[in-house]
Short mmCIF file of C-alpha atoms in Angstrom, two decimals:
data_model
loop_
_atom_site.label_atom_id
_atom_site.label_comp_id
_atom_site.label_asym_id
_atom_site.label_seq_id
_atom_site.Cartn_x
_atom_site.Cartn_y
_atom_site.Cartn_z
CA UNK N 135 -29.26 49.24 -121.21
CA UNK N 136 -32.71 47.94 -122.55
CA UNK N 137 -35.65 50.68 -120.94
CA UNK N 138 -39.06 50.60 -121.94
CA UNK N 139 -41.57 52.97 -120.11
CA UNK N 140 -45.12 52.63 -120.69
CA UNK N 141 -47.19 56.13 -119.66
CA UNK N 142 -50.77 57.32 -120.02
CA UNK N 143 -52.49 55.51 -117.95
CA UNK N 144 -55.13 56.69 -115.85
CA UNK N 145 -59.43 57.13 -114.76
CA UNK N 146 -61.93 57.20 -117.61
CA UNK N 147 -65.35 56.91 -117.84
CA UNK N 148 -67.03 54.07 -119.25
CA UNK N 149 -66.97 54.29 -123.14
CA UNK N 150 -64.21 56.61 -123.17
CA UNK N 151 -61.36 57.06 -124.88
CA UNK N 152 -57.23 56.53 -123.76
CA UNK N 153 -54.09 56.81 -125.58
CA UNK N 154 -50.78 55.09 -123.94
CA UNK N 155 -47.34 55.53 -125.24
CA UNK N 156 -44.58 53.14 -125.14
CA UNK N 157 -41.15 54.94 -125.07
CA UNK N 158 -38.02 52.27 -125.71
CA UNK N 159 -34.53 53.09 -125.64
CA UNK N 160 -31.26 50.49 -125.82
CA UNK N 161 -32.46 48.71 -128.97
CA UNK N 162 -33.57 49.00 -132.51
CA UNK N 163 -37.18 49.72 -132.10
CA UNK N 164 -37.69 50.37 -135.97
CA UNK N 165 -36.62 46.78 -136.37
CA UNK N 166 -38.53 45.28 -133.91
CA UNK N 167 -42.52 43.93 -133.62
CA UNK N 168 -43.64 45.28 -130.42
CA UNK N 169 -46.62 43.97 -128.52
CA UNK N 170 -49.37 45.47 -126.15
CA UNK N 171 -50.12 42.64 -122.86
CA UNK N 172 -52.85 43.79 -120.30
CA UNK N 173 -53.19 42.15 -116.80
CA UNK N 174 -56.34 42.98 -115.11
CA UNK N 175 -56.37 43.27 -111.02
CA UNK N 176 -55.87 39.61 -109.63
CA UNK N 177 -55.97 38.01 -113.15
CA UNK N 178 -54.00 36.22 -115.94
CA UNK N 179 -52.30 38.07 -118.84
CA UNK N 180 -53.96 38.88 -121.89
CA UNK N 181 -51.80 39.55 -125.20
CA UNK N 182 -54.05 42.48 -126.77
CA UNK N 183 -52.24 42.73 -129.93
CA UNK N 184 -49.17 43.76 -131.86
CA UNK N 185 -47.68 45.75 -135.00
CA UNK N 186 -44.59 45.10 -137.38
CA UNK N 187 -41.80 47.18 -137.55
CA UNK N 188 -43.00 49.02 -140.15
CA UNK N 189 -46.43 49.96 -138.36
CA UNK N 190 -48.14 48.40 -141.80
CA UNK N 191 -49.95 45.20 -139.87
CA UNK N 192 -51.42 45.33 -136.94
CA UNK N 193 -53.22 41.58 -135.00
CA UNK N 194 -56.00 41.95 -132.31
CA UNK N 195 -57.72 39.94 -129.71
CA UNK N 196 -61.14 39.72 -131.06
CA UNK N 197 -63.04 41.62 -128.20
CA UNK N 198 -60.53 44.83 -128.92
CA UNK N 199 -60.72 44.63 -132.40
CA UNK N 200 -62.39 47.95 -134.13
CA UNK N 201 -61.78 49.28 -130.62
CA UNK N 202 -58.17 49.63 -130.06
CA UNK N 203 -55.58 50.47 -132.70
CA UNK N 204 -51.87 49.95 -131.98
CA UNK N 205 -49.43 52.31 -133.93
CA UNK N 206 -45.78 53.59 -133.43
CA UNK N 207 -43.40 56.41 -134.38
CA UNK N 208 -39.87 55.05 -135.18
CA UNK N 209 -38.29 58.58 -135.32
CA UNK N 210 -39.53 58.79 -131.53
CA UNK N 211 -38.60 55.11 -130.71
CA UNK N 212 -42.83 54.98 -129.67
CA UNK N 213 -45.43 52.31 -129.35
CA UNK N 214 -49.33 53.76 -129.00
CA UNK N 215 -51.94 51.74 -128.27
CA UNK N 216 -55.45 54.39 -128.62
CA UNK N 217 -58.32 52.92 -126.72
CA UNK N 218 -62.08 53.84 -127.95
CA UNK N 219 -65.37 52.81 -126.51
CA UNK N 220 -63.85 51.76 -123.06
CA UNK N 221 -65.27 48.88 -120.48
CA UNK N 222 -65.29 48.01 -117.17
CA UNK N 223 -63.34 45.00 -118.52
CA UNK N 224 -61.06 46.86 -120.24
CA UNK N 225 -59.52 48.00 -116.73
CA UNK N 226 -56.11 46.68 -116.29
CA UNK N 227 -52.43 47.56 -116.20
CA UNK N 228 -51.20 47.73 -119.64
CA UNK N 229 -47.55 46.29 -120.44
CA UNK N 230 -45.82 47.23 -123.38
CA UNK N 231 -43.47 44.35 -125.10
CA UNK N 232 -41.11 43.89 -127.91
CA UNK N 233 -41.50 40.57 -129.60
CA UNK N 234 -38.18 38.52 -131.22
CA UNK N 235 -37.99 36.19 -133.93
CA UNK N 236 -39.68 33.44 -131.84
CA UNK N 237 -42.92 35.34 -131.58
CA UNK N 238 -41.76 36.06 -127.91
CA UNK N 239 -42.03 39.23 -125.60
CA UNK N 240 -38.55 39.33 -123.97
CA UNK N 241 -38.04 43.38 -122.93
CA UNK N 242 -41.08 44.36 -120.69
CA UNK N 243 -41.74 47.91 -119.32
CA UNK N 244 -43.93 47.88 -115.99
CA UNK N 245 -47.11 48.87 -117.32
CA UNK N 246 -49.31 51.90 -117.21
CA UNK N 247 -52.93 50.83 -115.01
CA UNK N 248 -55.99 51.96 -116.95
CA UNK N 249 -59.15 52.18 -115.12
CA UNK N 250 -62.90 52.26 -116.06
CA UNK N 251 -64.96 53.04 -113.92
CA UNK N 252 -67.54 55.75 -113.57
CA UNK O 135 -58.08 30.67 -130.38
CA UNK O 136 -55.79 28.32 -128.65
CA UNK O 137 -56.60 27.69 -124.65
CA UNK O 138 -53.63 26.81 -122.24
CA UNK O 139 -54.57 25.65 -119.02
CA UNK O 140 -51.90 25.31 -116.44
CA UNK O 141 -51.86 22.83 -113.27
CA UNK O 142 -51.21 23.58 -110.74
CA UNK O 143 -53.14 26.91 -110.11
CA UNK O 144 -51.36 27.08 -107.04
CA UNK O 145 -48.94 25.44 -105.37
CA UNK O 146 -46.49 25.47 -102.09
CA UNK O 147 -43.04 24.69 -101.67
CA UNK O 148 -40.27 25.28 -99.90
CA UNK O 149 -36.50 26.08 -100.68
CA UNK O 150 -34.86 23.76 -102.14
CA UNK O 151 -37.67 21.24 -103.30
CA UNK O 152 -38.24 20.57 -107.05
CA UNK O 153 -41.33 21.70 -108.39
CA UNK O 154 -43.05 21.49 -111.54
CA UNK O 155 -45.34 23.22 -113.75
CA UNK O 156 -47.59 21.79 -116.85
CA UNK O 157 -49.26 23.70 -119.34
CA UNK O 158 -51.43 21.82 -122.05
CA UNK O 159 -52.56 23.59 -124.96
CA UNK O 160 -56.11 22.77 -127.06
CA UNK O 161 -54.59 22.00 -130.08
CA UNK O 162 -50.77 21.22 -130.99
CA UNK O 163 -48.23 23.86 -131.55
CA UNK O 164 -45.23 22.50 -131.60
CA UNK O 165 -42.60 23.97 -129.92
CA UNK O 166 -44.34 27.24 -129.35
CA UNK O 167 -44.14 27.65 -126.31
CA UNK O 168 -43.09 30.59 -123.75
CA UNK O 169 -42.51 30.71 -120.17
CA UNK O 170 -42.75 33.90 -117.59
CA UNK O 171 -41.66 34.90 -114.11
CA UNK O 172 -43.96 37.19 -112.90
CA UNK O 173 -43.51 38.74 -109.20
CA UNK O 174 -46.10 41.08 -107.27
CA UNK O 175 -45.97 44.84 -109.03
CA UNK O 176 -43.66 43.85 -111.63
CA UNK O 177 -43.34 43.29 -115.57
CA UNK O 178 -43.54 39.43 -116.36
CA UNK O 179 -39.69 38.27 -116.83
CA UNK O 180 -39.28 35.55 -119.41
CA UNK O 181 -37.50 32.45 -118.86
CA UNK O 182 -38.07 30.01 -121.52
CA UNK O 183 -38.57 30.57 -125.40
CA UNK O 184 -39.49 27.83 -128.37
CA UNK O 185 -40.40 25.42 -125.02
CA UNK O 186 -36.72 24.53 -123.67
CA UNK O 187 -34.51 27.31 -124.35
CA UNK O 188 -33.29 28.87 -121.66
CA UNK O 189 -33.03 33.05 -121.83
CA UNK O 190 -30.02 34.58 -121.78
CA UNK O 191 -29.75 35.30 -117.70
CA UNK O 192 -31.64 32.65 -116.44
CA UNK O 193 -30.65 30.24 -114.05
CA UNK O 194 -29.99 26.78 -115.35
CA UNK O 195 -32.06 25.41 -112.12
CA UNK O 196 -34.95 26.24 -114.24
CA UNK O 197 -35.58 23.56 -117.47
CA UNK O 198 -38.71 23.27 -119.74
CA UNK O 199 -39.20 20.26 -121.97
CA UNK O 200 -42.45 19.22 -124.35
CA UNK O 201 -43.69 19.65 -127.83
CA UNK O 202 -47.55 19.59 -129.35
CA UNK O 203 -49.75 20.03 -126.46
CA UNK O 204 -48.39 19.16 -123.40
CA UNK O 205 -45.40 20.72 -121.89
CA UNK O 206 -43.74 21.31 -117.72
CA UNK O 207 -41.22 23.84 -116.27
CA UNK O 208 -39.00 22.37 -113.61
CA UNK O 209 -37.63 24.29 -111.16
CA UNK O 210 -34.65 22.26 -109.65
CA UNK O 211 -33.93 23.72 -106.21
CA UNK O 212 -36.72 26.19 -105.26
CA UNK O 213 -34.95 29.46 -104.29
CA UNK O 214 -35.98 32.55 -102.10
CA UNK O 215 -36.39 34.62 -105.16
CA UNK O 216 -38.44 31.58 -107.39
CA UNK O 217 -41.97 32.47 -105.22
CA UNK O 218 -43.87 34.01 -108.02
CA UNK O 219 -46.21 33.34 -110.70
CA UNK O 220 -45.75 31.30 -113.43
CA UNK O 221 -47.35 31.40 -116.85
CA UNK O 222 -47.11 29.73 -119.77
CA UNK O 223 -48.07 31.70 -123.19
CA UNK O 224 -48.19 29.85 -126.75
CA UNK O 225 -46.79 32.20 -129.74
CA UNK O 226 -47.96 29.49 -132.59
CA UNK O 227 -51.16 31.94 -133.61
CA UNK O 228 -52.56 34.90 -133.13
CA UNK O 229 -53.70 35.64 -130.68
CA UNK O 230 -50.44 34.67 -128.54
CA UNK O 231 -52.89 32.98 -125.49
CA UNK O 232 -51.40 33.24 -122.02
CA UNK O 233 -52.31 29.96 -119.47
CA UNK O 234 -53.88 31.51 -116.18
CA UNK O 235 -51.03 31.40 -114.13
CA UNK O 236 -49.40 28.93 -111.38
CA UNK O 237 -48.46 31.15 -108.38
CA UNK O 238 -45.25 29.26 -106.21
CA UNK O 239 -45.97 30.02 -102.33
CA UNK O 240 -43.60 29.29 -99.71
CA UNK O 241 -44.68 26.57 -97.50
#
């Protein structure tokens, strides 16, 4: 059985700092790209980025970039996304994907809410 | 970046109608094209991958056809469990855009 459990969430001060983990179990995770999604409160989804299985590459939205860095730990089957310089904006549940040859998210966890606000 | 826009934004319906969903993107990208369930609380589920193919689960009352900018979901037979949002997400480019969402009410 396919689990993935996002964690770390929580209140922080505007431009503060947050680090999730992603935690996957029931498939290869080394072999895998894996994906970060946010939702703010009442909004759309927002793909925030994602890393190859190797942790070597790394893609941002641009108003992340130099903010956010995505890396993993295969030998702990672990996704990280660290957050720097937090906004208001930034406040939103944060979903942790893996991505399959189609460029498509198809395992989901159910998120980890982040909230800025001071 | 690419922009999908979805129409409806919103839409009601009641069991057993047919509804559907379009999704235009800005610029063409083939067949790029996902599709996600999304209930209140819960992790989006996907439904649809490379515009018409149906995931592994899914059932075949949903359908998806298009290609290059404009594409629809079809939901044949509304059931209880199809009220939800619905959101269309291109994976041509980085970054993947997500359309803003079509949320199914019961009528």
């Amino acid at each position: 059985e396919v689990q993935v459990v996002e964690s770390g969430g929580g209140l922080v001060q505007p431009g503060g700092s947050l680090r999730l983990s992603c935690t996957v179990s029931g498939f290869t995770f080394s072999g895998s790209w894996m994906s970060w999604v946010r939702q703010s409160p009442g909004k759309g989804l927002e793909w925030v980025g994602n890393t190859n299985p190797a942790g070597s590459e790394q893609y941002y939205v641009d108003h992340v970039r130099g903010r956010f860095t995505i890396s993993r730990d295969n030998t702990k089957n672990s996704l990280y996304l660290q957050m720097n310089n937090l906004r208001d904006e930034d406040t939103a549940v944060y979903y942790c994907a893996r991505d399959f040859a189609t460029r498509t998210s198809d395992y989901w966890g159910r998120g980890t809410l982040v909230t800025v606000s001071s | 970046d690419i922009q999908m826009t979805q129409s409806p934004s919103s839409l009601s319906a009641s069991v057993g109608d047919r509804v559907t969903i379009t999704c235009r993107a800005s610029q063409r990208i083939g067949n790029n094209l996902n599709w996600y369930q999304q209930k209140p609380g819960t992790a989006p589920k996907l439904l649809i991958y490379t515009a018409s193919t149906l995931q592994s689960g899914v059932p075949s009352r949903f359908s998806a056809s298009g290609s290059g900018t404009d594409f629809t979901l079809t939901l044949n037979g509304v059931q209880p469990e199809d009220f939800a949002t619905y959101s269309c997400q291109q994976s041509y480019s980085t970054p993947r855009t997500f359309g803003q969402g079509t949320r199914v009410e019961m009528k």
